[in-house]
Amino acid sequence: MSTQTETSTTAESAGSTESPQGAVTTVYQVAGMTCGHCEGAVSAEVSAIAGVDSVQAVAATGRVTVVSAAPLDDEAVRAAVDEAGYELTGRA
């Protein structure tokens, strides 16, 4: 009989967590998203940032979850959200 122990390393710093694989997950708060089109516009712009692996935008909560290879520059994320026509209000 073998026992598997799962170890999760979580480094929470101002809305970022690091997964065991080294990817960084950051949750941002975005104002102005109201529908699926809004989610798609924000996701498309943020996905274009170098190093971004995935983006999930949820209009109902205003939260945008970004998984990246390394921590992102918040100003780059702010510029991408602005380009999509919305306002990054900070990290969630």
Coordinates of N, CA, C and O in Angstrom, one line a residue:
M1 N 0.8 -1.2 0.0 CA 0.0 0.0 0.0 C 0.9 1.2 0.0 O 1.8 1.4 0.8
S2 N 0.6 2.1 -0.9 CA 1.4 3.4 -1.0 C 0.6 4.6 -0.6 O -0.6 4.6 -0.9
T3 N 1.2 5.5 -0.1 CA 0.6 6.7 0.3 C 1.2 7.9 -0.5 O 2.4 8.0 -0.5
Q4 N 0.3 8.6 -1.1 CA 0.8 9.8 -1.9 C 0.5 11.1 -1.1 O -0.6 11.3 -0.6
T5 N 1.5 11.9 -0.9 CA 1.3 13.1 -0.2 C 1.4 14.2 -1.2 O 2.3 14.3 -2.0
E6 N 0.4 15.1 -1.2 CA 0.4 16.2 -2.1 C 0.9 17.5 -1.4 O 0.3 17.8 -0.3
T7 N 1.9 18.1 -2.0 CA 2.4 19.3 -1.4 C 2.1 20.5 -2.3 O 2.4 20.4 -3.5
S8 N 1.5 21.5 -1.8 CA 1.1 22.7 -2.6 C 1.9 23.9 -2.0 O 1.7 24.2 -0.9
T9 N 2.7 24.5 -2.9 CA 3.4 25.7 -2.5 C 2.6 26.9 -3.0 O 2.4 27.0 -4.2
T10 N 2.2 27.7 -2.1 CA 1.4 28.9 -2.4 C 2.1 30.1 -1.9 O 2.3 30.2 -0.7
A11 N 2.5 30.9 -2.8 CA 3.2 32.2 -2.4 C 2.2 33.3 -2.7 O 2.2 33.8 -3.8
E12 N 1.4 33.7 -1.7 CA 0.5 34.8 -2.0 C 1.1 36.1 -1.7 O 1.6 36.4 -0.6
S13 N 1.2 36.9 -2.8 CA 1.7 38.3 -2.6 C 0.9 39.2 -3.4 O 1.0 39.2 -4.7
A14 N 0.0 40.0 -2.8 CA -0.8 41.0 -3.5 C -1.6 40.4 -4.6 O -1.6 40.9 -5.7
G15 N -2.2 39.3 -4.4 CA -3.1 38.7 -5.4 C -2.5 37.7 -6.4 O -3.1 37.3 -7.3
S16 N -1.2 37.3 -6.1 CA -0.6 36.3 -7.0 C -0.3 35.0 -6.2 O 0.0 35.1 -5.0
T17 N -0.5 33.9 -6.8 CA -0.1 32.6 -6.2 C 0.8 31.9 -7.2 O 0.6 32.0 -8.4
E18 N 1.7 31.1 -6.7 CA 2.6 30.3 -7.6 C 2.2 28.9 -7.5 O 2.1 28.3 -6.4
S19 N 1.9 28.3 -8.6 CA 1.6 26.9 -8.6 C 2.8 26.0 -8.5 O 3.9 26.5 -8.8
P20 N 2.7 24.7 -8.2 CA 3.9 23.9 -8.1 C 4.7 23.7 -9.4 O 5.8 23.5 -9.4
Q21 N 4.0 23.9 -10.5 CA 4.7 23.9 -11.8 C 5.5 25.1 -12.1 O 6.1 25.2 -13.1
G22 N 5.4 26.1 -11.3 CA 6.1 27.4 -11.5 C 5.3 28.5 -12.2 O 5.7 29.6 -12.3
A23 N 4.1 28.1 -12.6 CA 3.2 29.1 -13.2 C 2.7 30.0 -12.1 O 2.5 29.6 -11.0
V24 N 2.4 31.3 -12.5 CA 1.9 32.3 -11.5 C 0.4 32.6 -11.9 O 0.2 32.9 -13.1
T25 N -0.4 32.5 -10.9 CA -1.8 32.9 -11.1 C -2.1 34.2 -10.4 O -1.9 34.3 -9.2
T26 N -2.6 35.2 -11.1 CA -2.9 36.5 -10.6 C -4.4 36.8 -10.9 O -4.8 36.6 -12.0
V27 N -5.1 37.3 -9.9 CA -6.5 37.7 -10.1 C -6.6 39.2 -10.0 O -6.2 39.8 -9.1
Y28 N -7.2 39.8 -11.1 CA -7.4 41.3 -11.2 C -8.8 41.6 -11.1 O -9.7 40.8 -11.5
Q29 N -9.1 42.8 -10.7 CA -10.5 43.3 -10.7 C -10.6 44.3 -11.8 O -9.8 45.2 -11.9
V30 N -11.6 44.1 -12.6 CA -11.8 45.0 -13.8 C -13.3 45.5 -13.8 O -14.2 44.8 -13.6
A31 N -13.4 46.8 -13.9 CA -14.7 47.5 -13.9 C -15.2 47.7 -15.4 O -14.4 47.9 -16.3
G32 N -16.5 47.5 -15.5 CA -17.1 47.8 -16.8 C -17.5 46.6 -17.6 O -18.3 46.7 -18.6
M33 N -17.1 45.4 -17.3 CA -17.5 44.2 -18.0 C -18.9 43.9 -17.6 O -19.3 43.8 -16.5
T34 N -19.8 43.6 -18.7 CA -21.2 43.3 -18.4 C -21.7 42.1 -19.1 O -22.8 41.6 -18.9
C35 N -20.9 41.5 -20.1 CA -21.4 40.4 -20.9 C -20.3 39.6 -21.4 O -19.1 39.8 -21.2
G36 N -20.6 38.5 -22.1 CA -19.6 37.6 -22.7 C -18.7 38.3 -23.7 O -17.5 38.0 -23.8
H37 N -19.2 39.3 -24.5 CA -18.4 40.0 -25.4 C -17.3 40.8 -24.6 O -16.1 40.8 -25.0
C38 N -17.7 41.4 -23.5 CA -16.7 42.1 -22.7 C -15.6 41.1 -22.2 O -14.4 41.4 -22.2
E39 N -16.0 39.9 -21.7 CA -15.1 38.9 -21.3 C -14.1 38.6 -22.4 O -12.9 38.5 -22.2
G40 N -14.6 38.4 -23.6 CA -13.8 38.0 -24.7 C -12.8 39.1 -25.1 O -11.6 38.8 -25.4
A41 N -13.2 40.4 -25.0 CA -12.4 41.5 -25.4 C -11.2 41.6 -24.4 O -10.1 41.8 -24.8
V42 N -11.5 41.5 -23.1 CA -10.5 41.6 -22.1 C -9.5 40.4 -22.2 O -8.3 40.6 -22.2
S43 N -10.1 39.2 -22.4 CA -9.3 38.0 -22.5 C -8.3 38.1 -23.7 O -7.1 37.7 -23.6
A44 N -8.8 38.6 -24.8 CA -8.0 38.6 -26.0 C -6.8 39.6 -25.8 O -5.7 39.3 -26.2
E45 N -7.1 40.8 -25.2 CA -6.0 41.8 -25.0 C -5.0 41.3 -24.0 O -3.8 41.4 -24.2
V46 N -5.4 40.7 -22.9 CA -4.5 40.3 -21.8 C -3.7 39.0 -22.3 O -2.5 38.9 -22.1
S47 N -4.4 38.2 -23.1 CA -3.7 37.0 -23.7 C -2.5 37.4 -24.6 O -1.6 36.6 -24.8
A48 N -2.5 38.6 -25.1 CA -1.5 39.0 -26.1 C -0.2 39.4 -25.3 O 0.8 39.6 -25.9
I49 N -0.3 39.5 -24.0 CA 0.9 39.9 -23.2 C 1.9 38.7 -23.2 O 1.5 37.6 -23.0
A50 N 3.2 39.0 -23.5 CA 4.2 37.9 -23.5 C 4.2 37.2 -22.1 O 4.2 37.8 -21.1
G51 N 4.2 35.8 -22.2 CA 4.3 35.0 -21.0 C 3.0 34.6 -20.5 O 2.9 33.7 -19.6
V52 N 1.8 35.1 -21.0 CA 0.5 34.7 -20.5 C 0.1 33.4 -21.1 O 0.2 33.2 -22.3
D53 N -0.2 32.4 -20.2 CA -0.6 31.1 -20.6 C -2.1 31.0 -20.8 O -2.6 30.3 -21.7
S54 N -2.9 31.6 -19.9 CA -4.4 31.6 -20.0 C -5.0 32.7 -19.3 O -4.4 33.3 -18.4
V55 N -6.2 33.1 -19.7 CA -7.0 34.2 -19.1 C -8.4 33.7 -19.0 O -9.0 33.2 -19.9
Q56 N -9.0 34.0 -17.8 CA -10.4 33.8 -17.6 C -11.0 35.0 -17.0 O -10.7 35.5 -15.9
A57 N -11.9 35.6 -17.8 CA -12.6 36.9 -17.4 C -14.1 36.5 -17.1 O -14.7 35.8 -17.8
V58 N -14.6 37.0 -16.0 CA -15.9 36.7 -15.5 C -16.6 38.1 -15.3 O -16.4 38.8 -14.3
A59 N -17.5 38.4 -16.2 CA -18.2 39.7 -16.2 C -19.0 39.8 -14.9 O -19.1 40.9 -14.3
A60 N -19.7 38.8 -14.4 CA -20.5 38.8 -13.2 C -19.8 39.3 -12.0 O -20.4 40.0 -11.1
T61 N -18.5 38.9 -11.9 CA -17.7 39.3 -10.7 C -16.7 40.4 -11.0 O -16.2 41.0 -10.1
G62 N -16.4 40.6 -12.3 CA -15.4 41.6 -12.6 C -14.0 41.1 -12.5 O -13.1 41.8 -12.6
R63 N -13.9 39.8 -12.2 CA -12.6 39.2 -12.0 C -12.0 38.6 -13.2 O -12.6 38.0 -14.0
V64 N -10.7 38.9 -13.4 CA -9.9 38.3 -14.5 C -8.7 37.6 -13.9 O -7.9 38.1 -13.2
T65 N -8.7 36.3 -14.1 CA -7.7 35.4 -13.6 C -6.7 35.1 -14.7 O -7.1 34.6 -15.8
V66 N -5.4 35.4 -14.5 CA -4.4 35.3 -15.5 C -3.3 34.3 -15.0 O -2.8 34.4 -13.9
V67 N -3.0 33.3 -15.8 CA -2.0 32.3 -15.5 C -0.8 32.6 -16.4 O -1.0 32.7 -17.6
S68 N 0.4 32.9 -15.8 CA 1.5 33.2 -16.7 C 2.8 32.5 -16.2 O 2.8 32.0 -15.1
A69 N 3.8 32.5 -17.0 CA 5.0 31.8 -16.7 C 5.8 32.5 -15.6 O 6.5 31.8 -14.9
A70 N 5.6 33.8 -15.5 CA 6.3 34.6 -14.5 C 5.4 35.7 -14.1 O 4.4 36.0 -14.8
P71 N 5.6 36.4 -13.0 CA 4.8 37.5 -12.6 C 4.7 38.6 -13.7 O 5.7 38.8 -14.3
L72 N 3.6 39.1 -13.9 CA 3.3 40.1 -14.9 C 3.5 41.5 -14.4 O 3.3 41.8 -13.2
D73 N 3.9 42.4 -15.2 CA 3.9 43.8 -14.9 C 2.5 44.3 -14.9 O 1.8 44.3 -15.9
D74 N 2.0 44.8 -13.7 CA 0.7 45.3 -13.6 C 0.3 46.4 -14.6 O -0.8 46.5 -15.1
E75 N 1.3 47.2 -14.9 CA 1.1 48.3 -15.9 C 0.8 47.7 -17.3 O 0.0 48.3 -18.1
A76 N 1.4 46.6 -17.7 CA 1.2 45.9 -18.9 C -0.3 45.4 -19.0 O -1.0 45.5 -20.0
V77 N -0.7 44.8 -17.8 CA -2.1 44.3 -17.7 C -3.0 45.5 -17.8 O -4.0 45.4 -18.5
R78 N -2.7 46.6 -17.1 CA -3.6 47.7 -17.1 C -3.7 48.3 -18.5 O -4.8 48.6 -19.0
A79 N -2.6 48.3 -19.3 CA -2.7 48.8 -20.7 C -3.5 47.9 -21.5 O -4.3 48.4 -22.4
A80 N -3.4 46.6 -21.4 CA -4.2 45.7 -22.1 C -5.7 45.8 -21.8 O -6.5 45.8 -22.7
V81 N -6.0 45.9 -20.6 CA -7.4 46.1 -20.2 C -8.0 47.4 -20.7 O -9.1 47.5 -21.2
D82 N -7.2 48.5 -20.6 CA -7.6 49.8 -21.2 C -7.8 49.7 -22.7 O -8.8 50.3 -23.2
E83 N -6.9 49.0 -23.4 CA -7.1 48.8 -24.8 C -8.4 48.1 -25.2 O -9.0 48.4 -26.2
A84 N -8.8 47.2 -24.3 CA -10.1 46.5 -24.5 C -11.3 47.4 -24.2 O -12.4 47.1 -24.5
G85 N -11.0 48.5 -23.5 CA -12.1 49.5 -23.2 C -12.7 49.4 -21.8 O -13.8 49.9 -21.5
Y86 N -11.9 48.8 -20.9 CA -12.3 48.6 -19.5 C -11.3 49.2 -18.6 O -10.2 49.6 -19.0
E87 N -11.6 49.2 -17.3 CA -10.7 49.8 -16.3 C -10.2 48.7 -15.3 O -11.0 48.1 -14.6
L88 N -8.9 48.6 -15.2 CA -8.3 47.7 -14.2 C -8.3 48.5 -12.9 O -7.7 49.6 -12.8
T89 N -9.0 48.0 -11.9 CA -9.1 48.7 -10.6 C -8.1 48.2 -9.6 O -7.9 48.8 -8.5
G90 N -7.4 47.1 -9.9 CA -6.4 46.5 -9.0 C -6.4 45.0 -9.0 O -7.1 44.4 -9.8
R91 N -5.7 44.5 -8.1 CA -5.7 43.0 -7.9 C -6.8 42.7 -6.9 O -7.1 43.4 -6.0
A92 N -7.4 41.6 -7.2 CA -8.6 41.1 -6.4 C -8.1 40.4 -5.1 O -7.0 40.0 -5.0

